[in-house]
């Protein structure tokens, strides 16, 4: 069955089911029990930090000044309990939970290591999602999430929507501020999800690199529909741009690093970058790049010409 026919059928089934009094997903706009934080201009990424996660998150927030933290319920690459321990320490150190933007992810079975799956992989998708949420809030020592992301699309639109419906329920109950999707490079997948969703995607988080054309078409869709775009691999995925003459020239003018120039550039593109640095100096520099550095129009145009060639 084609995507458009399946989506049309799903919409009809939803309407008919509701009319007949069948159990359907709850309404979208029920009041929440929490005041959710908005995403800051740059977010601290916690992948691959293992037992150093707690101290690095504490350093990034308390010392450097980050207020956004990204993680995932994926023990293969993330250590959520370390993030939770840092959140608890930060509260005692004068940075309360409500001052932080906390984002985590439900990771489908394809992204999990067999030895550390945080839910029963044999259970229905909706149950996997529910278990993942409960594991996350326990790990993070919080009652709610500011942002909850589907870590990667599933093989079919039908499965994506099954997962999304389960995630929507936590939004409706006031446990989640917004929903999003990551590693989604096929615009048709995002379009299908957006069309079928009751709670529309509020954020897309993707690798920012040339192989995807830097998601220019997908980012245009996000802009049109008020979907925030977060980038990871922002520096690692663009080594040629960092070494380019326009970036180096701007760095000389601003007396900063090429990395800061590139972060300032992506921020000017309406992108919220993730920074996963473990270096305290770089933490401060990355924050300053999006907060204070301003590139001239001709510098922006020159960097864009290099990046989007």
PDB file of C-alpha atoms in Angstrom:
ATOM      1  CA  UNK A   1       0.000   0.000   0.000  1.00  0.00           C
ATOM      2  CA  UNK A   2       1.350   3.488  -0.869  1.00  0.00           C
ATOM      3  CA  UNK A   3       2.187   5.992   1.844  1.00  0.00           C
ATOM      4  CA  UNK A   4      -0.632   8.426   0.949  1.00  0.00           C
ATOM      5  CA  UNK A   5      -3.256   5.649   0.822  1.00  0.00           C
ATOM      6  CA  UNK A   6      -2.105   4.236   4.150  1.00  0.00           C
ATOM      7  CA  UNK A   7      -2.187   7.661   5.821  1.00  0.00           C
ATOM      8  CA  UNK A   8      -5.648   8.362   4.449  1.00  0.00           C
ATOM      9  CA  UNK A   9      -6.834   5.021   5.758  1.00  0.00           C
ATOM     10  CA  UNK A  10      -5.328   5.693   9.167  1.00  0.00           C
ATOM     11  CA  UNK A  11      -7.112   9.043   9.354  1.00  0.00           C
ATOM     12  CA  UNK A  12     -10.455   7.439   8.464  1.00  0.00           C
ATOM     13  CA  UNK A  13     -10.002   4.676  11.032  1.00  0.00           C
ATOM     14  CA  UNK A  14      -9.184   7.225  13.710  1.00  0.00           C
ATOM     15  CA  UNK A  15     -12.288   9.295  12.929  1.00  0.00           C
ATOM     16  CA  UNK A  16     -14.591   6.276  12.754  1.00  0.00           C
ATOM     17  CA  UNK A  17     -13.157   4.794  15.939  1.00  0.00           C
ATOM     18  CA  UNK A  18     -13.668   8.022  17.828  1.00  0.00           C
ATOM     19  CA  UNK A  19     -17.221   8.316  16.567  1.00  0.00           C
ATOM     20  CA  UNK A  20     -18.019   4.779  17.744  1.00  0.00           C
ATOM     21  CA  UNK A  21     -16.584   5.351  21.181  1.00  0.00           C
ATOM     22  CA  UNK A  22     -13.626   3.039  20.699  1.00  0.00           C
ATOM     23  CA  UNK A  23     -10.413   3.478  22.696  1.00  0.00           C
ATOM     24  CA  UNK A  24      -8.388   6.040  20.755  1.00  0.00           C
ATOM     25  CA  UNK A  25      -5.378   8.242  21.549  1.00  0.00           C
ATOM     26  CA  UNK A  26      -6.316  10.984  24.027  1.00  0.00           C
ATOM     27  CA  UNK A  27      -6.848  14.592  22.906  1.00  0.00           C
ATOM     28  CA  UNK A  28      -3.761  16.645  22.173  1.00  0.00           C
ATOM     29  CA  UNK A  29      -4.331  19.796  24.173  1.00  0.00           C
ATOM     30  CA  UNK A  30      -4.921  18.582  27.709  1.00  0.00           C
ATOM     31  CA  UNK A  31      -3.260  20.866  30.284  1.00  0.00           C
ATOM     32  CA  UNK A  32       0.194  19.854  31.480  1.00  0.00           C
ATOM     33  CA  UNK A  33       1.318  19.537  35.063  1.00  0.00           C
ATOM     34  CA  UNK A  34       4.736  21.112  34.513  1.00  0.00           C
ATOM     35  CA  UNK A  35       6.238  24.270  33.094  1.00  0.00           C
ATOM     36  CA  UNK A  36       8.520  23.099  30.326  1.00  0.00           C
ATOM     37  CA  UNK A  37      11.783  24.789  29.417  1.00  0.00           C
ATOM     38  CA  UNK A  38      12.384  26.024  25.891  1.00  0.00           C
ATOM     39  CA  UNK A  39      15.453  24.880  24.012  1.00  0.00           C
ATOM     40  CA  UNK A  40      18.448  27.181  24.362  1.00  0.00           C
ATOM     41  CA  UNK A  41      20.505  28.220  21.333  1.00  0.00           C
ATOM     42  CA  UNK A  42      23.035  25.428  21.907  1.00  0.00           C
ATOM     43  CA  UNK A  43      22.647  22.097  23.685  1.00  0.00           C
ATOM     44  CA  UNK A  44      25.226  19.940  25.451  1.00  0.00           C
ATOM     45  CA  UNK A  45      25.451  16.450  23.953  1.00  0.00           C
ATOM     46  CA  UNK A  46      26.278  13.509  26.210  1.00  0.00           C
ATOM     47  CA  UNK A  47      26.946  10.611  23.826  1.00  0.00           C
ATOM     48  CA  UNK A  48      30.002   8.383  24.372  1.00  0.00           C
ATOM     49  CA  UNK A  49      30.968   9.889  27.732  1.00  0.00           C
ATOM     50  CA  UNK A  50      30.315   6.751  29.804  1.00  0.00           C
ATOM     51  CA  UNK A  51      31.448   7.064  33.426  1.00  0.00           C
ATOM     52  CA  UNK A  52      32.608  10.642  32.830  1.00  0.00           C
ATOM     53  CA  UNK A  53      29.061  11.752  31.989  1.00  0.00           C
ATOM     54  CA  UNK A  54      28.130  13.076  35.426  1.00  0.00           C
ATOM     55  CA  UNK A  55      31.189  15.259  35.891  1.00  0.00           C
ATOM     56  CA  UNK A  56      31.147  16.565  32.319  1.00  0.00           C
ATOM     57  CA  UNK A  57      27.462  17.514  32.452  1.00  0.00           C
ATOM     58  CA  UNK A  58      27.999  19.224  35.807  1.00  0.00           C
ATOM     59  CA  UNK A  59      30.976  21.128  34.366  1.00  0.00           C
ATOM     60  CA  UNK A  60      29.099  22.104  31.213  1.00  0.00           C
ATOM     61  CA  UNK A  61      26.139  23.489  33.157  1.00  0.00           C
ATOM     62  CA  UNK A  62      27.540  24.847  36.396  1.00  0.00           C
ATOM     63  CA  UNK A  63      30.858  26.227  35.160  1.00  0.00           C
ATOM     64  CA  UNK A  64      30.426  26.887  31.438  1.00  0.00           C
ATOM     65  CA  UNK A  65      26.760  27.878  31.521  1.00  0.00           C
ATOM     66  CA  UNK A  66      24.931  25.359  29.321  1.00  0.00           C
ATOM     67  CA  UNK A  67      21.232  25.004  30.098  1.00  0.00           C
ATOM     68  CA  UNK A  68      20.280  22.348  27.552  1.00  0.00           C
ATOM     69  CA  UNK A  69      21.234  18.660  27.893  1.00  0.00           C
ATOM     70  CA  UNK A  70      20.696  15.952  25.278  1.00  0.00           C
ATOM     71  CA  UNK A  71      20.842  12.235  26.050  1.00  0.00           C
ATOM     72  CA  UNK A  72      19.081   8.971  25.108  1.00  0.00           C
ATOM     73  CA  UNK A  73      17.738   5.775  26.638  1.00  0.00           C
ATOM     74  CA  UNK A  74      20.401   3.871  24.732  1.00  0.00           C
ATOM     75  CA  UNK A  75      23.039   2.382  27.058  1.00  0.00           C
ATOM     76  CA  UNK A  76      25.100   1.457  24.009  1.00  0.00           C
ATOM     77  CA  UNK A  77      26.101   5.107  23.514  1.00  0.00           C
ATOM     78  CA  UNK A  78      24.656   7.116  26.417  1.00  0.00           C
ATOM     79  CA  UNK A  79      24.775   6.907  30.206  1.00  0.00           C
ATOM     80  CA  UNK A  80      21.474   8.420  31.318  1.00  0.00           C
ATOM     81  CA  UNK A  81      22.042   7.704  35.023  1.00  0.00           C
ATOM     82  CA  UNK A  82      25.145   9.898  34.857  1.00  0.00           C
ATOM     83  CA  UNK A  83      23.065  12.747  33.464  1.00  0.00           C
ATOM     84  CA  UNK A  84      20.548  12.216  36.254  1.00  0.00           C
ATOM     85  CA  UNK A  85      23.269  12.283  38.896  1.00  0.00           C
ATOM     86  CA  UNK A  86      24.517  15.571  37.428  1.00  0.00           C
ATOM     87  CA  UNK A  87      20.999  17.038  37.492  1.00  0.00           C
ATOM     88  CA  UNK A  88      20.696  16.131  41.177  1.00  0.00           C
ATOM     89  CA  UNK A  89      24.107  17.659  41.947  1.00  0.00           C
ATOM     90  CA  UNK A  90      23.232  20.791  40.022  1.00  0.00           C
ATOM     91  CA  UNK A  91      20.046  21.262  42.038  1.00  0.00           C
ATOM     92  CA  UNK A  92      22.100  21.196  45.233  1.00  0.00           C
ATOM     93  CA  UNK A  93      24.592  23.609  43.654  1.00  0.00           C
ATOM     94  CA  UNK A  94      21.974  26.219  42.812  1.00  0.00           C
ATOM     95  CA  UNK A  95      20.789  25.187  39.329  1.00  0.00           C
ATOM     96  CA  UNK A  96      17.263  23.811  39.785  1.00  0.00           C
ATOM     97  CA  UNK A  97      15.701  21.280  37.444  1.00  0.00           C
ATOM     98  CA  UNK A  98      13.253  23.861  36.077  1.00  0.00           C
ATOM     99  CA  UNK A  99      16.164  25.935  34.747  1.00  0.00           C
ATOM    100  CA  UNK A 100      17.274  23.070  32.514  1.00  0.00           C
ATOM    101  CA  UNK A 101      16.079  21.868  29.122  1.00  0.00           C
ATOM    102  CA  UNK A 102      16.293  18.070  29.309  1.00  0.00           C
ATOM    103  CA  UNK A 103      15.940  16.053  26.119  1.00  0.00           C
ATOM    104  CA  UNK A 104      16.167  12.295  25.790  1.00  0.00           C
ATOM    105  CA  UNK A 105      15.153   9.706  23.237  1.00  0.00           C
ATOM    106  CA  UNK A 106      13.311   6.452  22.729  1.00  0.00           C
ATOM    107  CA  UNK A 107      15.730   4.302  20.736  1.00  0.00           C
ATOM    108  CA  UNK A 108      14.168   1.505  18.630  1.00  0.00           C
ATOM    109  CA  UNK A 109      15.608  -1.965  18.906  1.00  0.00           C
ATOM    110  CA  UNK A 110      17.757  -1.508  15.804  1.00  0.00           C
ATOM    111  CA  UNK A 111      19.844   1.067  17.663  1.00  0.00           C
ATOM    112  CA  UNK A 112      20.278  -0.945  20.849  1.00  0.00           C
ATOM    113  CA  UNK A 113      22.975  -3.390  21.909  1.00  0.00           C
ATOM    114  CA  UNK A 114      21.470  -6.792  22.651  1.00  0.00           C
ATOM    115  CA  UNK A 115      23.077  -6.968  26.091  1.00  0.00           C
ATOM    116  CA  UNK A 116      21.662  -3.657  27.321  1.00  0.00           C
ATOM    117  CA  UNK A 117      18.212  -3.113  25.811  1.00  0.00           C
ATOM    118  CA  UNK A 118      16.261  -1.002  28.340  1.00  0.00           C
ATOM    119  CA  UNK A 119      12.914  -2.622  27.501  1.00  0.00           C
ATOM    120  CA  UNK A 120      11.565  -6.006  26.454  1.00  0.00           C
ATOM    121  CA  UNK A 121      12.322  -6.178  22.718  1.00  0.00           C
ATOM    122  CA  UNK A 122       9.573  -8.758  22.258  1.00  0.00           C
ATOM    123  CA  UNK A 123       6.867  -6.456  23.619  1.00  0.00           C
ATOM    124  CA  UNK A 124       4.627  -4.341  21.362  1.00  0.00           C
ATOM    125  CA  UNK A 125       6.069  -1.032  20.223  1.00  0.00           C
ATOM    126  CA  UNK A 126       3.752   0.991  22.453  1.00  0.00           C
ATOM    127  CA  UNK A 127       4.916  -0.957  25.491  1.00  0.00           C
ATOM    128  CA  UNK A 128       8.563  -0.474  24.513  1.00  0.00           C
ATOM    129  CA  UNK A 129       7.946   3.270  24.353  1.00  0.00           C
ATOM    130  CA  UNK A 130       6.202   3.348  27.739  1.00  0.00           C
ATOM    131  CA  UNK A 131       8.977   1.367  29.391  1.00  0.00           C
ATOM    132  CA  UNK A 132      11.642   3.540  27.793  1.00  0.00           C
ATOM    133  CA  UNK A 133       9.971   6.653  29.183  1.00  0.00           C
ATOM    134  CA  UNK A 134       9.797   5.260  32.706  1.00  0.00           C
ATOM    135  CA  UNK A 135      13.416   4.130  32.559  1.00  0.00           C
ATOM    136  CA  UNK A 136      14.460   7.577  31.344  1.00  0.00           C
ATOM    137  CA  UNK A 137      12.692   9.596  34.024  1.00  0.00           C
ATOM    138  CA  UNK A 138      14.055   7.247  36.687  1.00  0.00           C
ATOM    139  CA  UNK A 139      17.586   7.521  35.293  1.00  0.00           C
ATOM    140  CA  UNK A 140      17.327  11.294  34.968  1.00  0.00           C
ATOM    141  CA  UNK A 141      15.767  11.766  38.421  1.00  0.00           C
ATOM    142  CA  UNK A 142      12.985  13.913  36.996  1.00  0.00           C
ATOM    143  CA  UNK A 143       9.208  13.654  36.734  1.00  0.00           C
ATOM    144  CA  UNK A 144       9.028  15.110  33.256  1.00  0.00           C
ATOM    145  CA  UNK A 145      10.950  15.697  30.035  1.00  0.00           C
ATOM    146  CA  UNK A 146      11.162  18.977  28.196  1.00  0.00           C
ATOM    147  CA  UNK A 147      11.726  17.169  24.913  1.00  0.00           C
ATOM    148  CA  UNK A 148      11.378  13.507  23.920  1.00  0.00           C
ATOM    149  CA  UNK A 149      12.690  12.298  20.593  1.00  0.00           C
ATOM    150  CA  UNK A 150      12.238   9.208  18.452  1.00  0.00           C
ATOM    151  CA  UNK A 151      15.911   8.341  17.982  1.00  0.00           C
ATOM    152  CA  UNK A 152      15.526   7.072  14.426  1.00  0.00           C
ATOM    153  CA  UNK A 153      12.668   6.193  12.066  1.00  0.00           C
ATOM    154  CA  UNK A 154      11.428   2.628  12.024  1.00  0.00           C
ATOM    155  CA  UNK A 155      11.214   0.613   8.804  1.00  0.00           C
ATOM    156  CA  UNK A 156       7.641   1.680   7.949  1.00  0.00           C
ATOM    157  CA  UNK A 157       5.394   4.721   8.363  1.00  0.00           C
ATOM    158  CA  UNK A 158       2.903   2.492  10.166  1.00  0.00           C
ATOM    159  CA  UNK A 159       5.485   1.595  12.828  1.00  0.00           C
ATOM    160  CA  UNK A 160       6.572   5.219  13.134  1.00  0.00           C
ATOM    161  CA  UNK A 161       2.989   6.229  13.820  1.00  0.00           C
ATOM    162  CA  UNK A 162       2.502   3.431  16.370  1.00  0.00           C
ATOM    163  CA  UNK A 163       5.502   4.740  18.283  1.00  0.00           C
ATOM    164  CA  UNK A 164       4.399   8.343  17.862  1.00  0.00           C
ATOM    165  CA  UNK A 165       0.903   7.621  19.217  1.00  0.00           C
ATOM    166  CA  UNK A 166       2.470   6.110  22.336  1.00  0.00           C
ATOM    167  CA  UNK A 167       4.743   9.141  22.733  1.00  0.00           C
ATOM    168  CA  UNK A 168       1.808  11.502  22.238  1.00  0.00           C
ATOM    169  CA  UNK A 169       0.091  10.064  25.275  1.00  0.00           C
ATOM    170  CA  UNK A 170       2.905  11.292  27.536  1.00  0.00           C
ATOM    171  CA  UNK A 171       2.647  14.740  25.996  1.00  0.00           C
ATOM    172  CA  UNK A 172      -1.104  14.772  26.602  1.00  0.00           C
ATOM    173  CA  UNK A 173      -0.618  13.745  30.232  1.00  0.00           C
ATOM    174  CA  UNK A 174       1.737  16.638  30.817  1.00  0.00           C
ATOM    175  CA  UNK A 175       4.856  14.533  31.226  1.00  0.00           C
ATOM    176  CA  UNK A 176       6.575  15.753  28.044  1.00  0.00           C
ATOM    177  CA  UNK A 177       6.845  19.283  26.693  1.00  0.00           C
ATOM    178  CA  UNK A 178       7.486  18.487  23.027  1.00  0.00           C
ATOM    179  CA  UNK A 179       8.127  15.562  20.688  1.00  0.00           C
ATOM    180  CA  UNK A 180      10.700  15.164  17.946  1.00  0.00           C
ATOM    181  CA  UNK A 181      12.531  12.790  15.661  1.00  0.00           C
ATOM    182  CA  UNK A 182      16.228  12.224  14.992  1.00  0.00           C
ATOM    183  CA  UNK A 183      18.285  10.673  12.194  1.00  0.00           C
ATOM    184  CA  UNK A 184      15.490  11.393   9.737  1.00  0.00           C
ATOM    185  CA  UNK A 185      17.076  12.245   6.383  1.00  0.00           C
ATOM    186  CA  UNK A 186      14.203  11.245   4.100  1.00  0.00           C
ATOM    187  CA  UNK A 187      11.848  14.202   3.768  1.00  0.00           C
ATOM    188  CA  UNK A 188       8.945  11.930   2.781  1.00  0.00           C
ATOM    189  CA  UNK A 189       9.231  10.155   6.150  1.00  0.00           C
ATOM    190  CA  UNK A 190       9.048  13.451   8.024  1.00  0.00           C
ATOM    191  CA  UNK A 191       6.161  14.633   5.859  1.00  0.00           C
ATOM    192  CA  UNK A 192       4.218  11.441   6.511  1.00  0.00           C
ATOM    193  CA  UNK A 193       4.766  11.675  10.249  1.00  0.00           C
ATOM    194  CA  UNK A 194       3.839  15.351  10.325  1.00  0.00           C
ATOM    195  CA  UNK A 195       0.631  14.704   8.369  1.00  0.00           C
ATOM    196  CA  UNK A 196      -0.507  11.870  10.640  1.00  0.00           C
ATOM    197  CA  UNK A 197       0.637  13.243  13.995  1.00  0.00           C
ATOM    198  CA  UNK A 198      -1.823  14.673  16.487  1.00  0.00           C
ATOM    199  CA  UNK A 199       1.078  16.265  18.353  1.00  0.00           C
ATOM    200  CA  UNK A 200       3.207  17.662  15.554  1.00  0.00           C
ATOM    201  CA  UNK A 201       6.984  17.143  15.623  1.00  0.00           C
ATOM    202  CA  UNK A 202       8.589  20.166  17.289  1.00  0.00           C
ATOM    203  CA  UNK A 203      12.220  19.254  16.632  1.00  0.00           C
ATOM    204  CA  UNK A 204      14.346  17.309  14.158  1.00  0.00           C
ATOM    205  CA  UNK A 205      17.857  16.361  15.245  1.00  0.00           C
ATOM    206  CA  UNK A 206      20.169  15.230  12.433  1.00  0.00           C
ATOM    207  CA  UNK A 207      23.812  14.805  11.556  1.00  0.00           C
ATOM    208  CA  UNK A 208      24.879  17.969   9.735  1.00  0.00           C
ATOM    209  CA  UNK A 209      27.088  16.932   6.857  1.00  0.00           C
ATOM    210  CA  UNK A 210      27.533  16.960   3.101  1.00  0.00           C
ATOM    211  CA  UNK A 211      26.249  13.417   2.495  1.00  0.00           C
ATOM    212  CA  UNK A 212      22.719  14.610   3.283  1.00  0.00           C
ATOM    213  CA  UNK A 213      23.168  17.891   1.432  1.00  0.00           C
ATOM    214  CA  UNK A 214      23.181  19.480   4.884  1.00  0.00           C
ATOM    215  CA  UNK A 215      19.436  18.750   4.948  1.00  0.00           C
ATOM    216  CA  UNK A 216      18.640  21.939   3.045  1.00  0.00           C
ATOM    217  CA  UNK A 217      15.312  20.684   1.673  1.00  0.00           C
ATOM    218  CA  UNK A 218      14.366  19.082   4.958  1.00  0.00           C
ATOM    219  CA  UNK A 219      15.334  22.232   6.872  1.00  0.00           C
ATOM    220  CA  UNK A 220      13.109  24.285   4.576  1.00  0.00           C
ATOM    221  CA  UNK A 221      10.207  22.014   5.542  1.00  0.00           C
ATOM    222  CA  UNK A 222      11.089  22.489   9.201  1.00  0.00           C
ATOM    223  CA  UNK A 223      11.132  26.262   8.826  1.00  0.00           C
ATOM    224  CA  UNK A 224       7.775  26.242   7.042  1.00  0.00           C
ATOM    225  CA  UNK A 225       6.183  24.207   9.835  1.00  0.00           C
ATOM    226  CA  UNK A 226       7.933  25.867  12.806  1.00  0.00           C
ATOM    227  CA  UNK A 227       9.992  22.739  13.573  1.00  0.00           C
ATOM    228  CA  UNK A 228      13.321  23.395  15.270  1.00  0.00           C
ATOM    229  CA  UNK A 229      16.365  21.812  13.642  1.00  0.00           C
ATOM    230  CA  UNK A 230      19.172  20.551  15.879  1.00  0.00           C
ATOM    231  CA  UNK A 231      22.523  19.524  14.430  1.00  0.00           C
ATOM    232  CA  UNK A 232      25.032  17.007  15.701  1.00  0.00           C
ATOM    233  CA  UNK A 233      28.416  16.153  14.175  1.00  0.00           C
ATOM    234  CA  UNK A 234      28.421  19.866  13.372  1.00  0.00           C
ATOM    235  CA  UNK A 235      32.204  20.267  13.494  1.00  0.00           C
ATOM    236  CA  UNK A 236      33.322  16.688  12.866  1.00  0.00           C
ATOM    237  CA  UNK A 237      31.185  16.401   9.748  1.00  0.00           C
ATOM    238  CA  UNK A 238      32.545  19.549   8.120  1.00  0.00           C
ATOM    239  CA  UNK A 239      36.369  19.516   8.290  1.00  0.00           C
ATOM    240  CA  UNK A 240      36.837  21.195   4.907  1.00  0.00           C
ATOM    241  CA  UNK A 241      34.638  24.121   5.876  1.00  0.00           C
ATOM    242  CA  UNK A 242      36.550  24.614   9.117  1.00  0.00           C
ATOM    243  CA  UNK A 243      39.797  24.866   7.136  1.00  0.00           C
ATOM    244  CA  UNK A 244      38.343  27.105   4.436  1.00  0.00           C
ATOM    245  CA  UNK A 245      39.554  30.631   3.750  1.00  0.00           C
ATOM    246  CA  UNK A 246      36.228  32.350   4.623  1.00  0.00           C
ATOM    247  CA  UNK A 247      36.068  30.675   8.034  1.00  0.00           C
ATOM    248  CA  UNK A 248      39.704  31.449   8.796  1.00  0.00           C
ATOM    249  CA  UNK A 249      39.296  35.073   7.696  1.00  0.00           C
ATOM    250  CA  UNK A 250      36.265  35.551   9.924  1.00  0.00           C
ATOM    251  CA  UNK A 251      38.153  33.964  12.820  1.00  0.00           C
ATOM    252  CA  UNK A 252      40.988  36.454  12.363  1.00  0.00           C
ATOM    253  CA  UNK A 253      38.587  39.389  12.299  1.00  0.00           C
ATOM    254  CA  UNK A 254      36.690  38.250  15.370  1.00  0.00           C
ATOM    255  CA  UNK A 255      39.800  36.970  17.175  1.00  0.00           C
ATOM    256  CA  UNK A 256      38.208  33.616  17.821  1.00  0.00           C
ATOM    257  CA  UNK A 257      38.616  30.016  16.654  1.00  0.00           C
ATOM    258  CA  UNK A 258      37.371  28.590  13.330  1.00  0.00           C
ATOM    259  CA  UNK A 259      35.120  26.285  15.349  1.00  0.00           C
ATOM    260  CA  UNK A 260      33.451  29.292  16.944  1.00  0.00           C
ATOM    261  CA  UNK A 261      32.941  30.887  13.540  1.00  0.00           C
ATOM    262  CA  UNK A 262      31.271  27.724  12.270  1.00  0.00           C
ATOM    263  CA  UNK A 263      28.967  27.503  15.284  1.00  0.00           C
ATOM    264  CA  UNK A 264      28.051  31.160  14.743  1.00  0.00           C
ATOM    265  CA  UNK A 265      27.336  30.387  11.086  1.00  0.00           C
ATOM    266  CA  UNK A 266      25.002  27.458  11.795  1.00  0.00           C
ATOM    267  CA  UNK A 267      23.217  29.523  14.449  1.00  0.00           C
ATOM    268  CA  UNK A 268      22.656  32.216  11.818  1.00  0.00           C
ATOM    269  CA  UNK A 269      21.052  29.496   9.671  1.00  0.00           C
ATOM    270  CA  UNK A 270      18.449  28.936  12.374  1.00  0.00           C
ATOM    271  CA  UNK A 271      20.104  25.730  13.574  1.00  0.00           C
ATOM    272  CA  UNK A 272      20.513  24.701  17.200  1.00  0.00           C
ATOM    273  CA  UNK A 273      23.861  22.881  17.366  1.00  0.00           C
ATOM    274  CA  UNK A 274      24.845  20.244  19.878  1.00  0.00           C
ATOM    275  CA  UNK A 275      28.275  20.481  21.434  1.00  0.00           C
ATOM    276  CA  UNK A 276      29.725  17.364  22.971  1.00  0.00           C
ATOM    277  CA  UNK A 277      33.125  18.749  23.870  1.00  0.00           C
ATOM    278  CA  UNK A 278      34.880  17.463  26.990  1.00  0.00           C
ATOM    279  CA  UNK A 279      37.192  20.476  27.185  1.00  0.00           C
ATOM    280  CA  UNK A 280      36.073  23.249  29.617  1.00  0.00           C
ATOM    281  CA  UNK A 281      37.652  25.950  27.459  1.00  0.00           C
ATOM    282  CA  UNK A 282      35.802  24.732  24.392  1.00  0.00           C
ATOM    283  CA  UNK A 283      32.553  24.567  26.365  1.00  0.00           C
ATOM    284  CA  UNK A 284      32.828  28.281  27.121  1.00  0.00           C
ATOM    285  CA  UNK A 285      33.891  29.068  23.557  1.00  0.00           C
ATOM    286  CA  UNK A 286      30.973  27.173  22.028  1.00  0.00           C
ATOM    287  CA  UNK A 287      28.480  29.017  24.215  1.00  0.00           C
ATOM    288  CA  UNK A 288      30.044  32.373  23.378  1.00  0.00           C
ATOM    289  CA  UNK A 289      29.956  31.570  19.663  1.00  0.00           C
ATOM    290  CA  UNK A 290      26.173  31.334  19.483  1.00  0.00           C
ATOM    291  CA  UNK A 291      25.542  34.028  22.102  1.00  0.00           C
ATOM    292  CA  UNK A 292      27.836  36.858  21.036  1.00  0.00           C
ATOM    293  CA  UNK A 293      29.599  36.285  17.708  1.00  0.00           C
ATOM    294  CA  UNK A 294      28.038  38.023  14.727  1.00  0.00           C
ATOM    295  CA  UNK A 295      29.244  37.406  11.190  1.00  0.00           C
ATOM    296  CA  UNK A 296      28.962  40.022   8.484  1.00  0.00           C
ATOM    297  CA  UNK A 297      26.590  39.317   5.557  1.00  0.00           C
ATOM    298  CA  UNK A 298      29.488  38.844   3.164  1.00  0.00           C
ATOM    299  CA  UNK A 299      31.122  36.378   5.575  1.00  0.00           C
ATOM    300  CA  UNK A 300      27.905  34.386   5.858  1.00  0.00           C
ATOM    301  CA  UNK A 301      27.593  34.286   2.071  1.00  0.00           C
ATOM    302  CA  UNK A 302      31.197  33.163   1.603  1.00  0.00           C
ATOM    303  CA  UNK A 303      30.908  30.370   4.159  1.00  0.00           C
ATOM    304  CA  UNK A 304      27.605  29.222   2.667  1.00  0.00           C
ATOM    305  CA  UNK A 305      29.221  29.085  -0.781  1.00  0.00           C
ATOM    306  CA  UNK A 306      31.963  26.818   0.569  1.00  0.00           C
ATOM    307  CA  UNK A 307      29.613  24.617   2.582  1.00  0.00           C
ATOM    308  CA  UNK A 308      26.809  24.190   0.082  1.00  0.00           C
ATOM    309  CA  UNK A 309      28.879  23.851  -3.084  1.00  0.00           C
TER     310      UNK A 309
END
